[in-house]
Amino acid sequence: MTQVMTGVQGIPTKEFPRMTRIVPMYRVSAENATAWHAVVVASLASDLSDEPRPTSKQVHAQLTAGGLDSRRLFWLATETGGAVVGVAGLRLFTSPGQDHLAELELHVDPDRRRSGVGSQLLATAVLAAEVEQRRSLITAAASGGPGEAFCTARGFRRVLTLDHLLLDVAQADDTEADIEHPGYELVGWTGTVPNELAEAFAAAKNAMNEMPTGDMDYGNQTWTADRVRAMAKVLADRGDLLLTTAALGKGEMAGYTEIVIRAGETRRALQYDTAVVPAHRGRGLGLWVKAAMVCRLRAEHPGIVEIETDNAQDNTHMLAVNRRLGFRFHCRTHEYQLDLPTT
């Protein structure tokens, strides 16, 4: 027997086997987290075979720790007997400037692909986004992977291309860290920003609103001292370690860079934001703070041997900075957007 799904904007109506059920995950039990982790690992192993797999602890933290200015909905695709063959998470942004936006993560066990499981999960997530009155749904797909064809066939359009780069920490060119920049000084902290720097840090983070986002309907974020503290708490609640190095000058924070070491990570750090405030650009501060961060990682976290970052292809300045440090091309992903009907 079959059940007929109602057509959703951009998604053709089709029949799905009744044996697959989409179940909301209201509570993240240990069993559910284990099943979610297994699907994600299998999906990534198939699509991104060279990428490190998230640990079960990292996945559990992702599912249970609250996000910054957002809330999340989760679904499991289960078969008769309770086996989980697909998962989907929908992040609903709630802050002014981004409350039109939803972000989708969707994985299907490779053995159950092309059987309607992904389409069922997507239709469920799209319906939820419409109920929440979102106008844009974004998701990411590996270049050349099955996610590209999946998105294109279901009405998504490609809105941004990201090049992912890797830096060998041992081989990085950190000479810029020793170059003096008259009128500026370096400061650094771990976790939450010190109170005396919180307002200046928030002002500097607002420069991230100028980052290239292609044709994505990403919106804007407004950073305050309370919000930067909240962001640090989100990461701490996941068990992640946040490192920040910043340049101070002319009575304000001129630029900064952030690195995150995920809970349980023993090899790779993730580059988070790097920004230079417009009035201080053209002085090499971005390269300076990033080179200083490399030195800091070597000294404080010698087990971390590589840093991963991503850059929009048209972010030529930051790509040049990263290449100067020694970052090399690793892989490419695309951001896709589905435009939802609005009332």
Tab-separated table of C-alpha atoms in Angstrom:
chain	number	residue	atom	x	y	z
A	1	MET	CA	0.000	0.000	0.000
A	2	THR	CA	1.113	3.580	-0.571
A	3	GLN	CA	0.433	6.969	0.860
A	4	VAL	CA	0.170	10.064	-1.321
A	5	MET	CA	2.093	13.142	-0.171
A	6	THR	CA	0.574	16.527	-0.886
A	7	GLY	CA	2.676	18.532	-3.322
A	8	VAL	CA	4.789	21.327	-1.801
A	9	GLN	CA	6.137	24.383	-3.612
A	10	GLY	CA	9.087	23.216	-5.723
A	11	ILE	CA	8.513	19.526	-4.886
A	12	PRO	CA	6.575	17.282	-7.250
A	13	THR	CA	3.747	15.211	-5.808
A	14	LYS	CA	4.617	11.517	-5.754
A	15	GLU	CA	3.822	8.311	-3.967
A	16	PHE	CA	6.009	6.985	-1.173
A	17	PRO	CA	6.046	3.494	0.310
A	18	ARG	CA	4.040	3.276	3.512
A	19	MET	CA	6.858	1.313	5.140
A	20	THR	CA	8.780	4.587	5.690
A	21	ARG	CA	7.475	6.937	8.379
A	22	ILE	CA	8.643	10.456	9.245
A	23	VAL	CA	8.681	10.801	13.024
A	24	PRO	CA	9.241	14.111	14.841
A	25	MET	CA	12.020	13.844	17.396
A	26	TYR	CA	10.774	15.838	20.357
A	27	ARG	CA	13.218	14.318	22.828
A	28	VAL	CA	16.817	13.391	22.071
A	29	SER	CA	17.246	10.030	23.773
A	30	ALA	CA	20.552	8.191	23.761
A	31	GLU	CA	19.029	5.742	21.287
A	32	ASN	CA	17.898	8.514	18.945
A	33	ALA	CA	21.269	10.257	19.089
A	34	THR	CA	23.054	6.995	18.290
A	35	ALA	CA	20.776	6.357	15.314
A	36	TRP	CA	21.218	9.928	14.059
A	37	HIS	CA	24.991	9.624	14.325
A	38	ALA	CA	24.994	6.348	12.380
A	39	VAL	CA	23.039	7.856	9.475
A	40	VAL	CA	25.230	10.983	9.342
A	41	VAL	CA	28.444	8.958	9.392
A	42	ALA	CA	27.217	6.630	6.641
A	43	SER	CA	26.058	9.575	4.529
A	44	LEU	CA	29.335	11.486	4.889
A	45	ALA	CA	31.412	8.363	4.235
A	46	SER	CA	29.603	7.982	0.925
A	47	ASP	CA	29.680	11.639	-0.162
A	48	LEU	CA	32.850	13.020	1.470
A	49	SER	CA	35.077	10.031	1.926
A	50	ASP	CA	38.173	12.073	2.835
A	51	GLU	CA	36.466	14.086	5.564
A	52	PRO	CA	36.781	13.190	9.264
A	53	ARG	CA	33.563	11.841	10.726
A	54	PRO	CA	31.826	13.615	13.607
A	55	THR	CA	32.036	11.741	16.870
A	56	SER	CA	28.936	10.545	18.661
A	57	LYS	CA	29.641	13.141	21.356
A	58	GLN	CA	29.732	15.934	18.796
A	59	VAL	CA	26.463	14.824	17.227
A	60	HIS	CA	24.768	14.515	20.619
A	61	ALA	CA	25.913	18.044	21.516
A	62	GLN	CA	24.627	19.364	18.192
A	63	LEU	CA	21.212	17.851	18.858
A	64	THR	CA	20.890	18.919	22.486
A	65	ALA	CA	22.701	22.249	22.888
A	66	GLY	CA	20.630	25.303	22.110
A	67	GLY	CA	21.579	27.472	19.139
A	68	LEU	CA	22.135	31.211	19.116
A	69	ASP	CA	18.954	33.133	18.283
A	70	SER	CA	17.375	30.063	16.744
A	71	ARG	CA	15.461	26.922	17.498
A	72	ARG	CA	15.549	23.555	15.810
A	73	LEU	CA	13.111	20.881	14.692
A	74	PHE	CA	14.198	17.272	14.084
A	75	TRP	CA	12.723	14.297	12.242
A	76	LEU	CA	13.653	10.639	11.866
A	77	ALA	CA	12.747	8.510	8.851
A	78	THR	CA	12.039	5.024	10.173
A	79	GLU	CA	11.175	1.722	8.537
A	80	THR	CA	9.103	-1.156	9.823
A	81	GLY	CA	10.863	-2.455	12.898
A	82	GLY	CA	12.130	0.991	13.872
A	83	ALA	CA	15.347	1.181	11.844
A	84	VAL	CA	16.329	4.815	11.213
A	85	VAL	CA	17.257	5.336	7.555
A	86	GLY	CA	17.207	9.139	7.301
A	87	VAL	CA	17.363	12.261	9.441
A	88	ALA	CA	16.542	15.929	8.976
A	89	GLY	CA	17.082	19.009	11.115
A	90	LEU	CA	15.583	22.442	10.484
A	91	ARG	CA	17.138	25.500	12.097
A	92	LEU	CA	14.709	28.393	12.412
A	93	PHE	CA	16.465	31.726	12.889
A	94	THR	CA	14.671	34.014	15.316
A	95	SER	CA	16.656	37.277	15.457
A	96	PRO	CA	15.449	40.388	13.601
A	97	GLY	CA	17.154	40.501	10.225
A	98	GLN	CA	17.149	36.713	9.863
A	99	ASP	CA	13.718	35.613	11.042
A	100	HIS	CA	12.754	34.964	7.414
A	101	LEU	CA	15.326	32.169	7.149
A	102	ALA	CA	15.456	28.420	7.781
A	103	GLU	CA	18.449	26.117	7.311
A	104	LEU	CA	18.148	22.434	6.469
A	105	GLU	CA	20.420	19.492	7.246
A	106	LEU	CA	19.311	16.220	5.647
A	107	HIS	CA	21.008	12.819	5.467
A	108	VAL	CA	19.806	9.481	4.107
A	109	ASP	CA	21.536	6.157	4.561
A	110	PRO	CA	23.220	5.409	1.206
A	111	ASP	CA	21.481	2.029	1.000
A	112	ARG	CA	18.062	3.742	1.120
A	113	ARG	CA	18.650	6.562	-1.315
A	114	ARG	CA	16.479	6.981	-4.415
A	115	SER	CA	13.611	5.329	-2.578
A	116	GLY	CA	11.703	8.476	-1.555
A	117	VAL	CA	13.127	8.808	1.963
A	118	GLY	CA	14.932	12.094	1.230
A	119	SER	CA	11.894	13.514	-0.543
A	120	GLN	CA	9.663	12.671	2.404
A	121	LEU	CA	12.028	14.338	4.843
A	122	LEU	CA	12.339	17.397	2.625
A	123	ALA	CA	8.591	17.740	2.159
A	124	THR	CA	8.126	17.564	5.934
A	125	ALA	CA	10.788	20.207	6.564
A	126	VAL	CA	9.459	22.517	3.837
A	127	LEU	CA	5.955	22.306	5.267
A	128	ALA	CA	7.295	23.176	8.724
A	129	ALA	CA	9.213	26.152	7.299
A	130	GLU	CA	6.068	27.384	5.558
A	131	VAL	CA	4.044	27.049	8.762
A	132	GLU	CA	6.740	29.146	10.450
A	133	GLN	CA	6.287	31.746	7.666
A	134	ARG	CA	9.832	31.502	6.333
A	135	ARG	CA	10.491	32.777	2.847
A	136	SER	CA	13.891	31.135	2.294
A	137	LEU	CA	15.204	27.650	3.006
A	138	ILE	CA	18.952	27.099	2.582
A	139	THR	CA	21.057	23.956	2.598
A	140	ALA	CA	24.557	22.863	1.581
A	141	ALA	CA	25.680	20.139	-0.819
A	142	ALA	CA	29.105	18.814	-1.762
A	143	SER	CA	30.225	19.729	-5.275
A	144	GLY	CA	29.746	16.782	-7.593
A	145	GLY	CA	27.833	14.805	-4.980
A	146	PRO	CA	24.280	13.449	-5.046
A	147	GLY	CA	23.012	16.392	-3.004
A	148	GLU	CA	23.443	18.698	-5.997
A	149	ALA	CA	21.103	16.691	-8.219
A	150	PHE	CA	18.673	16.246	-5.312
A	151	CYS	CA	18.441	19.997	-4.721
A	152	THR	CA	18.212	20.932	-8.400
A	153	ALA	CA	15.430	18.419	-9.060
A	154	ARG	CA	13.379	19.860	-6.208
A	155	GLY	CA	13.430	23.513	-7.126
A	156	PHE	CA	16.436	24.767	-5.167
A	157	ARG	CA	18.766	27.198	-6.905
A	158	ARG	CA	22.493	27.506	-6.324
A	159	VAL	CA	23.214	30.814	-4.584
A	160	LEU	CA	26.803	30.563	-3.315
A	161	THR	CA	29.938	28.471	-3.893
A	162	LEU	CA	32.425	27.909	-1.083
A	163	ASP	CA	35.985	26.694	-1.411
A	164	HIS	CA	37.120	24.723	1.633
A	165	LEU	CA	40.802	25.069	2.452
A	166	LEU	CA	43.179	23.248	4.792
A	167	LEU	CA	46.263	24.618	6.519
A	168	ASP	CA	49.081	22.416	7.779
A	169	VAL	CA	49.829	24.192	11.063
A	170	ALA	CA	53.430	23.002	11.152
A	171	GLN	CA	54.122	24.331	7.657
A	172	ALA	CA	52.157	27.586	7.895
A	173	ASP	CA	53.928	30.847	7.112
A	174	ASP	CA	53.547	32.739	10.388
A	175	THR	CA	56.223	35.384	9.749
A	176	GLU	CA	53.586	38.129	9.673
A	177	ALA	CA	52.928	37.523	13.380
A	178	ASP	CA	56.276	39.203	14.192
A	179	ILE	CA	55.695	42.269	12.016
A	180	GLU	CA	54.994	45.388	14.041
A	181	HIS	CA	51.866	47.387	13.298
A	182	PRO	CA	52.347	50.813	14.911
A	183	GLY	CA	49.326	51.932	16.868
A	184	TYR	CA	47.960	48.401	17.222
A	185	GLU	CA	48.410	45.613	19.747
A	186	LEU	CA	47.361	41.969	19.835
A	187	VAL	CA	45.129	40.533	22.548
A	188	GLY	CA	43.668	37.057	22.926
A	189	TRP	CA	41.259	35.113	25.069
A	190	THR	CA	39.669	31.690	25.409
A	191	GLY	CA	35.905	31.267	25.641
A	192	THR	CA	33.841	34.324	26.563
A	193	VAL	CA	35.249	37.750	25.718
A	194	PRO	CA	36.516	39.708	28.765
A	195	ASN	CA	33.974	42.233	29.986
A	196	GLU	CA	36.190	45.211	29.212
A	197	LEU	CA	36.388	44.161	25.541
A	198	ALA	CA	32.807	42.966	25.028
A	199	GLU	CA	31.370	46.156	23.520
A	200	ALA	CA	34.351	46.653	21.204
A	201	PHE	CA	34.227	43.023	20.124
A	202	ALA	CA	30.520	43.244	19.308
A	203	ALA	CA	31.145	46.344	17.188
A	204	ALA	CA	33.906	44.543	15.286
A	205	LYS	CA	31.746	41.470	14.685
A	206	ASN	CA	29.178	43.614	12.885
A	207	ALA	CA	31.748	43.893	10.077
A	208	MET	CA	30.822	40.284	9.205
A	209	ASN	CA	27.614	41.616	7.661
A	210	GLU	CA	29.786	42.648	4.716
A	211	MET	CA	30.964	39.111	3.965
A	212	PRO	CA	30.048	37.862	0.466
A	213	THR	CA	26.874	35.772	0.466
A	214	GLY	CA	26.264	35.513	-3.286
A	215	ASP	CA	22.572	35.439	-4.122
A	216	MET	CA	21.609	33.949	-0.764
A	217	ASP	CA	18.791	35.617	1.167
A	218	TYR	CA	20.921	35.509	4.321
A	219	GLY	CA	19.897	38.763	5.967
A	220	ASN	CA	21.888	40.616	8.623
A	221	GLN	CA	22.967	39.933	12.177
A	222	THR	CA	23.247	42.617	14.847
A	223	TRP	CA	25.920	41.898	17.444
A	224	THR	CA	25.812	43.266	20.986
A	225	ALA	CA	27.925	42.506	24.040
A	226	ASP	CA	25.212	40.171	25.341
A	227	ARG	CA	25.008	38.375	22.002
A	228	VAL	CA	28.730	37.660	21.780
A	229	ARG	CA	28.580	36.256	25.306
A	230	ALA	CA	25.607	34.111	24.304
A	231	MET	CA	27.506	32.775	21.275
A	232	ALA	CA	30.414	31.741	23.496
A	233	LYS	CA	27.982	29.969	25.828
A	234	VAL	CA	26.455	28.014	22.941
A	235	LEU	CA	29.896	26.667	22.033
A	236	ALA	CA	30.806	25.966	25.662
A	237	ASP	CA	27.556	24.052	26.147
A	238	ARG	CA	28.588	21.809	23.244
A	239	GLY	CA	31.959	21.226	24.861
A	240	ASP	CA	33.752	23.177	22.117
A	241	LEU	CA	36.743	25.432	22.766
A	242	LEU	CA	36.652	28.957	21.315
A	243	LEU	CA	39.927	30.857	20.788
A	244	THR	CA	39.975	34.515	19.728
A	245	THR	CA	42.885	36.763	18.754
A	246	ALA	CA	42.196	40.443	18.079
A	247	ALA	CA	43.946	43.666	17.114
A	248	LEU	CA	43.244	46.743	19.225
A	249	GLY	CA	43.991	50.230	17.956
A	250	LYS	CA	42.775	53.806	17.904
A	251	GLY	CA	40.413	53.158	20.803
A	252	GLU	CA	38.547	50.246	19.246
A	253	MET	CA	38.866	46.658	18.126
A	254	ALA	CA	40.178	46.822	14.588
A	255	GLY	CA	39.925	43.153	13.669
A	256	TYR	CA	39.831	39.632	15.026
A	257	THR	CA	39.918	35.957	14.138
A	258	GLU	CA	38.235	32.977	15.832
A	259	ILE	CA	39.168	29.293	15.940
A	260	VAL	CA	36.985	26.506	17.342
A	261	ILE	CA	38.237	23.126	18.503
A	262	ARG	CA	35.231	20.827	18.709
A	263	ALA	CA	34.642	18.593	21.702
A	264	GLY	CA	36.765	15.460	21.457
A	265	GLU	CA	38.704	16.778	18.451
A	266	THR	CA	42.344	15.701	18.374
A	267	ARG	CA	43.498	16.844	14.947
A	268	ARG	CA	41.527	19.559	13.134
A	269	ALA	CA	40.420	23.024	14.220
A	270	LEU	CA	37.726	25.019	12.460
A	271	GLN	CA	38.123	28.609	11.385
A	272	TYR	CA	35.142	30.699	12.449
A	273	ASP	CA	34.899	34.450	11.781
A	274	THR	CA	37.752	36.663	10.642
A	275	ALA	CA	36.975	40.328	10.071
A	276	VAL	CA	38.656	43.716	9.890
A	277	VAL	CA	36.610	46.824	10.585
A	278	PRO	CA	36.350	49.001	7.429
A	279	ALA	CA	38.245	51.971	8.892
A	280	HIS	CA	41.261	49.749	9.601
A	281	ARG	CA	41.504	47.860	6.334
A	282	GLY	CA	44.531	48.004	4.062
A	283	ARG	CA	47.026	47.641	6.928
A	284	GLY	CA	47.504	43.863	6.854
A	285	LEU	CA	45.625	43.298	10.112
A	286	GLY	CA	43.719	40.255	8.857
A	287	LEU	CA	46.938	38.438	8.000
A	288	TRP	CA	48.489	39.612	11.277
A	289	VAL	CA	45.787	38.222	13.570
A	290	LYS	CA	45.573	34.944	11.631
A	291	ALA	CA	49.349	34.425	11.725
A	292	ALA	CA	49.304	35.150	15.454
A	293	MET	CA	46.555	32.561	15.885
A	294	VAL	CA	48.722	29.944	14.150
A	295	CYS	CA	51.506	30.672	16.643
A	296	ARG	CA	49.030	30.416	19.488
A	297	LEU	CA	47.729	27.062	18.313
A	298	ARG	CA	51.247	25.674	18.104
A	299	ALA	CA	52.004	26.809	21.634
A	300	GLU	CA	48.714	26.000	23.386
A	301	HIS	CA	47.316	23.086	21.354
A	302	PRO	CA	50.213	21.209	19.730
A	303	GLY	CA	47.963	18.244	18.938
A	304	ILE	CA	45.999	20.316	16.422
A	305	VAL	CA	47.793	19.816	13.112
A	306	GLU	CA	45.415	21.431	10.619
A	307	ILE	CA	42.842	24.210	10.301
A	308	GLU	CA	39.837	24.079	7.992
A	309	THR	CA	38.257	27.219	6.615
A	310	ASP	CA	35.852	28.090	3.823
A	311	ASN	CA	35.671	31.143	1.612
A	312	ALA	CA	33.182	32.356	-0.937
A	313	GLN	CA	34.865	32.209	-4.328
A	314	ASP	CA	34.421	35.963	-4.795
A	315	ASN	CA	35.984	36.789	-1.417
A	316	THR	CA	39.282	37.452	-3.159
A	317	HIS	CA	40.919	39.354	-0.307
A	318	MET	CA	40.452	36.619	2.304
A	319	LEU	CA	41.414	33.930	-0.195
A	320	ALA	CA	44.677	35.826	-0.782
A	321	VAL	CA	45.313	36.069	2.966
A	322	ASN	CA	44.704	32.364	3.422
A	323	ARG	CA	46.957	31.395	0.526
A	324	ARG	CA	49.697	33.602	1.979
A	325	LEU	CA	49.481	31.617	5.203
A	326	GLY	CA	49.698	28.346	3.281
A	327	PHE	CA	46.100	27.165	3.054
A	328	ARG	CA	45.515	24.771	0.150
A	329	PHE	CA	42.344	23.807	-1.684
A	330	HIS	CA	40.554	20.852	-0.118
A	331	CYS	CA	37.033	20.581	-1.500
A	332	ARG	CA	34.095	22.637	-2.703
A	333	THR	CA	30.506	22.943	-1.530
A	334	HIS	CA	27.502	24.870	-2.800
A	335	GLU	CA	24.762	26.629	-0.897
A	336	TYR	CA	21.283	26.084	-2.321
A	337	GLN	CA	18.132	28.061	-1.604
A	338	LEU	CA	14.473	27.194	-1.993
A	339	ASP	CA	12.177	30.210	-2.191
A	340	LEU	CA	9.007	29.547	-0.243
A	341	PRO	CA	5.597	31.100	-0.834
A	342	THR	CA	4.747	34.009	1.449
A	343	THR	CA	1.414	35.462	2.437
